[in-house]
Amino acid sequence: MSRSVRLLIVDDEQHVRTSLACWFREEGYEVEVAASGKEALAALARGGAQILLVDIKMPGMDGLELQRRARELAPDCTIIIMTAYASVETAVQALKEGAYDYIVKPFDPEQVSRLVAKAAERYTLLAENRALKERLAAAEPRLVTAGSPAMAAVLALVDQVAPTETSVLITGESGTGKELVARLIHSRSARRFGPFVAVNCGALAEGVLESELFGHEKGAFTGAVGRRHGKLELAHEGTLFLDEIGDVSPKLQVDLLRVLQERTITRVGGAATIPVEFRLVAATHRDLEAEVTAGRFRQDFFYRVNVFRIAIPPLRERPEDVPLLAAHFLERFATQMSRRIEGFEEEAMATLVAYPWPGNVRELQNVIERAVVLCREARIGVAHLPFTAAPPRDLSLEAVEEAHIRRVLAMSGFNVAQAARQLEVDRVTLYNKIKKYNIQRP
Amino acid sequence: MRVKLLLAGEAPPGLGASLLAALPAPFAGGAEELLAVDIRTCTDRRRRQVDAACLLAVVPEPPEGWAHLCIVGSDLCLPAVTHVFGLAELGSRRGVVSWARLREEDEPWTLGPVTRRRLLVEAVHELGHALGLPHCAVPDCAMHRSLWIESIDLKLPAYCPSCLAALATKAAASSARLTACEATHTMSGGGNAT
């Protein structure tokens, strides 16, 4: 029963610390000893001990003083005070200053064993809690929104809906980050410790998708050599993300509707009903209302799926996000490829901001990755980009003016005075234009 | 591994021999003798107990392949702990065990079968520590922790498979060290001869 917790026994009496060390080693603890507060602090500075058993009366630095200084060195350590006198004042003082507990010498073996085991358990739980939080923070997808009002609104909706059990429909063009938003909803929900199971319904043929979702029994069809659990089962107590739900066939729509109503499934070729409990998050790039009108998408299934909708705007509608997204991807790829690239040439950034991004954030990510591969200079220039500045789609004077003002504001970090100088207009004119085109500060 | 039982102070007749005969694997054979130490030097007169750490310190270091276990009828304690049934330094091949707290009420000096079994279990327990085993989570393994005598009765005077495997690993490592040591001696001896 070896334990991963290390004890530090601090007592000025040699026979006390060696006998206790011997006794606790039998218990399976790693044990260090220190004859004084100074030695104990040196041992703590070397790192390692998580539980300190400290004698309160020691020449020089006493137990209370050691406790204060140990807290500065190792704030997470658990301190148990040992005293030869059942002095209430000393005990209360020690507890007030953050001691875990105190024991009176000589200890009853059962009492001290339980106390240290409890302290070790507390330390292990705290360490596990910290590790889990770190893992969770690392696992939470990073949505680089660059703070545009449109994406801030998306995030606000995510925060509102994530803690609930409501089904969510995420709409948006390809490459806008629908799966990232789905993962964010999962990671901020009570189901975050459960599985997140993603299925791309658009990528699979109907028969394959059915088997993928529902699983199959051995011999259900040619090639079904063994039982297979479907994604609906795997998502039990977690989140099921059905991407491109608009591409699901009418037959599978009926099957999925039944699952959502009855919360049970039957594997392909099987007879037993299996209970499933998951939260549905679906996504599509299609206009589902139009699909319903055209008869390609069942209305009852649509109402089941479309409970809470989050629409992700395409990147071209939020050019102010481009500089920060580009900087984020540049940092990521430069680190991956060990390149020292400081940023973008002004002209290159202007080109990126002006580009309409039909492939959205995914395309921007690919463009920056390519540029980092090609770039041998300190900054990414136009030559490293796969395109030159494209003309805007809407060629009306107002649309071109709005796009140009947005671009210059994005480049200046929404510094109106600087943008006005670059546009060669006065600030009042620029403020009027900002108001006219409803351009909001990120 | 062979065991030498060192009887400190007076002991019921035949106690050492019966303990040696009942020791489980991996202990084979053994011997008993009186420990030539006055346990009063380790006695805390105020507490009327013997300091187990002090007694352990006077147990002589065993030769390779042997373990020394001191058996005593006095109540054992540690300076900071009210009482212990026994004590051993992990991996030192030395331990101490007492039958003082293992006895039934009004039990005769000769010790009855229940107490003798408890003493056997605790002897196996301390020998396990002496060979480097920490406490074990298996409830009936001799290496399971016992804080009161009733819990000793739930254990067997033998090691569980995982403790036996750990002992075998430690024995193999010790044997390898011994062989390497002997080889070094042989080589240096050969060098001198030439």
mmCIF file of C-alpha atoms in Angstrom, chain A residues 1-3 15-16 18-20 22-23 25-29 82 104-114 117, chain B residues 47 51 53 56 78-84 86-90 125-126 129 133-137 144-145 147-148:
data_model
loop_
_atom_site.group_PDB
_atom_site.id
_atom_site.type_symbol
_atom_site.label_atom_id
_atom_site.label_comp_id
_atom_site.label_asym_id
_atom_site.label_seq_id
_atom_site.Cartn_x
_atom_site.Cartn_y
_atom_site.Cartn_z
ATOM 1 C CA MET A 1 0.000 0.000 0.000
ATOM 2 C CA SER A 2 2.646 2.487 -1.024
ATOM 3 C CA ARG A 3 1.356 6.070 -1.080
ATOM 4 C CA HIS A 15 14.461 9.714 18.780
ATOM 5 C CA VAL A 16 10.992 11.146 18.149
ATOM 6 C CA THR A 18 13.495 8.707 13.678
ATOM 7 C CA SER A 19 10.918 6.491 15.386
ATOM 8 C CA LEU A 20 8.031 8.333 13.705
ATOM 9 C CA CYS A 22 10.226 4.367 10.823
ATOM 10 C CA TRP A 23 6.561 4.008 11.771
ATOM 11 C CA ARG A 25 7.525 4.253 6.368
ATOM 12 C CA GLU A 26 5.809 1.026 7.453
ATOM 13 C CA GLU A 27 2.564 2.751 6.526
ATOM 14 C CA GLY A 28 3.900 3.210 3.018
ATOM 15 C CA TYR A 29 4.653 6.941 3.122
ATOM 16 C CA MET A 82 2.381 18.029 17.321
ATOM 17 C CA VAL A 104 -1.059 15.637 21.473
ATOM 18 C CA LYS A 105 1.986 13.460 22.159
ATOM 19 C CA PRO A 106 2.034 10.543 22.664
ATOM 20 C CA PHE A 107 -0.481 9.856 19.895
ATOM 21 C CA ASP A 108 -2.831 6.950 19.753
ATOM 22 C CA PRO A 109 -1.674 4.982 16.670
ATOM 23 C CA GLU A 110 -5.208 4.750 15.288
ATOM 24 C CA GLN A 111 -5.782 8.484 15.725
ATOM 25 C CA VAL A 112 -2.553 9.588 14.072
ATOM 26 C CA SER A 113 -2.898 7.002 11.330
ATOM 27 C CA ARG A 114 -6.405 8.234 10.476
ATOM 28 C CA ALA A 117 -4.462 9.289 5.986
ATOM 29 C CA ARG B 47 5.150 5.118 30.841
ATOM 30 C CA ASP B 51 10.785 2.136 23.428
ATOM 31 C CA ALA B 53 12.869 2.203 18.290
ATOM 32 C CA LEU B 56 15.285 -2.107 17.356
ATOM 33 C CA LEU B 78 7.384 5.026 20.518
ATOM 34 C CA PRO B 79 8.311 8.382 22.051
ATOM 35 C CA ALA B 80 5.416 10.025 20.214
ATOM 36 C CA VAL B 81 3.029 7.056 19.926
ATOM 37 C CA THR B 82 1.120 5.457 22.796
ATOM 38 C CA HIS B 83 1.799 1.850 21.771
ATOM 39 C CA VAL B 84 2.860 -0.359 18.873
ATOM 40 C CA GLY B 86 5.983 -4.156 16.634
ATOM 41 C CA LEU B 87 8.420 -2.110 14.596
ATOM 42 C CA ALA B 88 10.845 -2.729 11.747
ATOM 43 C CA GLU B 89 12.989 -0.533 9.575
ATOM 44 C CA LEU B 90 11.973 -1.099 5.947
ATOM 45 C CA HIS B 125 4.100 -8.752 9.470
ATOM 46 C CA GLU B 126 7.272 -7.252 10.978
ATOM 47 C CA HIS B 129 8.597 -4.807 6.783
ATOM 48 C CA LEU B 133 7.283 -4.582 2.298
ATOM 49 C CA PRO B 134 4.981 -1.660 3.211
ATOM 50 C CA HIS B 135 1.374 -2.199 4.365
ATOM 51 C CA CYS B 136 -0.901 -4.097 2.000
ATOM 52 C CA ALA B 137 -4.535 -3.364 1.081
ATOM 53 C CA HIS B 144 -2.417 -5.499 6.187
ATOM 54 C CA ARG B 145 -2.250 -2.757 8.831
ATOM 55 C CA LEU B 147 -4.414 -1.016 14.796
ATOM 56 C CA TRP B 148 -6.296 -3.238 17.251
#
